[in-house]
Amino acid sequence: MEINHLLKKGVEMIKDREYGNPVLEAALLLGKLLNVDKTYIYTHGDTQVPQPTVDKFLELMGMRKLGYPIQYILKEKEFMGLDFYVDEGVLIPRSDTETLVEYVLEYIDKKYKDESINFLDLGIGSGAIILSVAYYKKNVNAYGVDIHDIPLKIANINKEKFNLNNVFLYKGDLFQGIEGLGLEGKIHIIASNPPYIPKKEIETLQREVKDYEPMSALDGGEDGIIFYRKIIPESRRYLKDGGLLILEIGCDQGRKVENIFIREGYKDICILKDLQGLDRVALGIMK
Ligand SMILES: C[S@@+](CC[C@H](N)C(=O)[O-])C[C@H]1O[C@@H](n2cnc3c(N)ncnc32)[C@H](O)[C@@H]1O
């Protein structure tokens, strides 16, 4: 079958899906299978596609039709200008999370430009936050923790891919993962994008998310803020005086999370908005 014909067939299969861009997705997927970029697909409509590739393409488009995320099919997601390997079992990095990372990078430039500093990321997933920070700031020793094996495996693959030797990854339940490393009172910046969807809202999420992304990356307990109640007080043990705690939040969680920061005695507390103008990050300084 020719590329044009196959592409049309693929687009037809997924055009009624609620989310996504059918033409782009079909072109990216076929390009992935043929090991060419999407421009080649658009400009070589007459090229014949081998039958096994046709079959594989139609099988994957069938999965996409059921809501299986395109990023898991392509095994890739761009984040902060880096191509992260992703697969089932890790959250697909969201562009919203770039708000937090960009703040951290600027903060390091402003406050710790030529200083060697310790950075901790709780709940690393694919490594989106920790590896971007470690990639762009070589003066950072970056420690990361996740409770599950798959995120650790995938983050390690990405660490190798970006050739980073300033990253140290551990398995554990939040701070338990770095126990015994002697980091108490020595961390300059703690960051986290914890699970923050209230349990009862998970059912209302789009199919791509609720059916295929890991529940352990989404479920923030009954009211969605269970992780903030643990991370904000416990960070005090690990942060240096004047250290920064920065957390991604759900767009309606600003007030509640801010209150926890206040209660726990942080200063310069502030809520940052994402590119859509929604509350997305809460931060405070340890005093
Ligand atoms: C929302 S995802 C964030 C992933 C990644 N940091 C990102 O921004 O794309 C949350 C991550 O926290 C991990 N996690 C959940 N509970 C945890 C716990 N108690 N301790 C450490 N990690 C946990 C999950 O496995 C998941 O990888």
Tab-separated table of N, CA and C and ligand atoms in Angstrom, residues 91 93 97 121 123-125 128-129 145-148 151 172-174 193-195 216-217 227, ligand 1:
chain	number	residue	atom	x	y	z
A	91	LEU	N	4.151	8.755	34.139
A	91	LEU	CA	3.344	9.882	33.679
A	91	LEU	C	4.016	10.483	32.440
A	93	PRO	N	5.268	13.442	30.586
A	93	PRO	CA	5.547	14.808	31.074
A	93	PRO	C	4.602	15.823	30.425
A	97	THR	N	4.306	21.476	33.532
A	97	THR	CA	5.392	21.278	34.504
A	97	THR	C	6.633	22.106	34.147
A	121	ASP	N	14.301	15.842	43.886
A	121	ASP	CA	12.995	15.731	43.227
A	121	ASP	C	12.274	14.514	43.790
A	123	GLY	N	9.302	11.926	43.500
A	123	GLY	CA	8.337	11.408	42.515
A	123	GLY	C	8.812	11.737	41.119
A	124	ILE	N	9.852	11.047	40.663
A	124	ILE	CA	10.558	11.487	39.445
A	124	ILE	C	9.862	11.103	38.134
A	125	GLY	N	9.037	10.051	38.134
A	125	GLY	CA	8.408	9.620	36.873
A	125	GLY	C	9.465	9.339	35.816
A	128	ALA	N	11.424	13.936	34.142
A	128	ALA	CA	11.231	15.234	33.477
A	128	ALA	C	11.856	16.397	34.266
A	129	ILE	N	11.541	16.482	35.550
A	129	ILE	CA	12.013	17.626	36.331
A	129	ILE	C	13.498	17.473	36.658
A	145	VAL	N	13.803	10.530	43.868
A	145	VAL	CA	13.194	9.363	44.522
A	145	VAL	C	11.876	9.041	43.828
A	146	ASP	N	11.616	7.751	43.663
A	146	ASP	CA	10.277	7.318	43.270
A	146	ASP	C	9.965	6.033	44.014
A	147	ILE	N	8.678	5.813	44.236
A	147	ILE	CA	8.279	4.638	45.018
A	147	ILE	C	8.173	3.389	44.139
A	148	HIS	N	8.110	3.573	42.815
A	148	HIS	CA	7.902	2.426	41.919
A	148	HIS	C	9.120	2.143	41.036
A	151	PRO	N	9.166	3.849	36.958
A	151	PRO	CA	9.719	5.197	36.803
A	151	PRO	C	11.237	5.222	36.996
A	172	GLY	N	11.998	4.651	47.041
A	172	GLY	CA	11.514	4.833	48.403
A	172	GLY	C	10.241	5.649	48.442
A	173	ASP	N	9.681	5.703	49.645
A	173	ASP	CA	8.469	6.478	49.884
A	173	ASP	C	8.917	7.893	50.302
A	174	LEU	N	8.832	8.827	49.389
A	174	LEU	CA	9.264	10.213	49.622
A	174	LEU	C	10.658	10.254	50.259
A	193	ASN	N	6.423	17.181	41.735
A	193	ASN	CA	5.122	17.217	41.072
A	193	ASN	C	4.409	15.957	41.539
A	194	PRO	N	3.819	16.020	42.741
A	194	PRO	CA	3.243	14.791	43.310
A	194	PRO	C	1.896	14.476	42.657
A	195	PRO	N	1.383	13.276	42.880
A	195	PRO	CA	0.018	12.996	42.421
A	195	PRO	C	-0.924	13.978	43.116
A	216	SER	N	-0.834	5.601	40.296
A	216	SER	CA	0.065	6.069	41.356
A	216	SER	C	0.680	7.435	41.030
A	217	ALA	N	0.515	7.902	39.792
A	217	ALA	CA	1.018	9.234	39.438
A	217	ALA	C	-0.102	10.268	39.507
A	227	PHE	N	-0.293	14.544	49.501
A	227	PHE	CA	1.174	14.603	49.401
A	227	PHE	C	1.741	15.926	49.945
B	1	LIG	C1	2.612	13.170	38.889
B	1	LIG	S1	3.941	12.026	38.697
B	1	LIG	C2	5.267	13.141	38.336
B	1	LIG	C3	6.341	12.560	37.484
B	1	LIG	C4	7.410	13.550	37.005
B	1	LIG	N1	8.065	14.226	38.113
B	1	LIG	C5	6.795	14.591	36.087
B	1	LIG	O1	6.624	15.739	36.515
B	1	LIG	O2	6.475	14.255	34.934
B	1	LIG	C6	4.219	11.547	40.370
B	1	LIG	C7	5.269	10.481	40.605
B	1	LIG	O3	5.356	10.262	42.021
B	1	LIG	C8	5.569	8.888	42.265
B	1	LIG	N2	5.098	8.613	43.629
B	1	LIG	C9	3.836	8.377	44.056
B	1	LIG	N3	3.820	8.186	45.393
B	1	LIG	C10	5.106	8.300	45.819
B	1	LIG	C11	5.735	8.202	47.092
B	1	LIG	N4	5.032	7.968	48.194
B	1	LIG	N5	7.079	8.360	47.157
B	1	LIG	C12	7.804	8.617	46.038
B	1	LIG	N6	7.258	8.718	44.808
B	1	LIG	C13	5.921	8.570	44.690
B	1	LIG	C14	4.785	8.184	41.170
B	1	LIG	O4	5.273	6.872	40.979
B	1	LIG	C15	5.005	9.114	39.981
B	1	LIG	O5	6.129	8.705	39.239
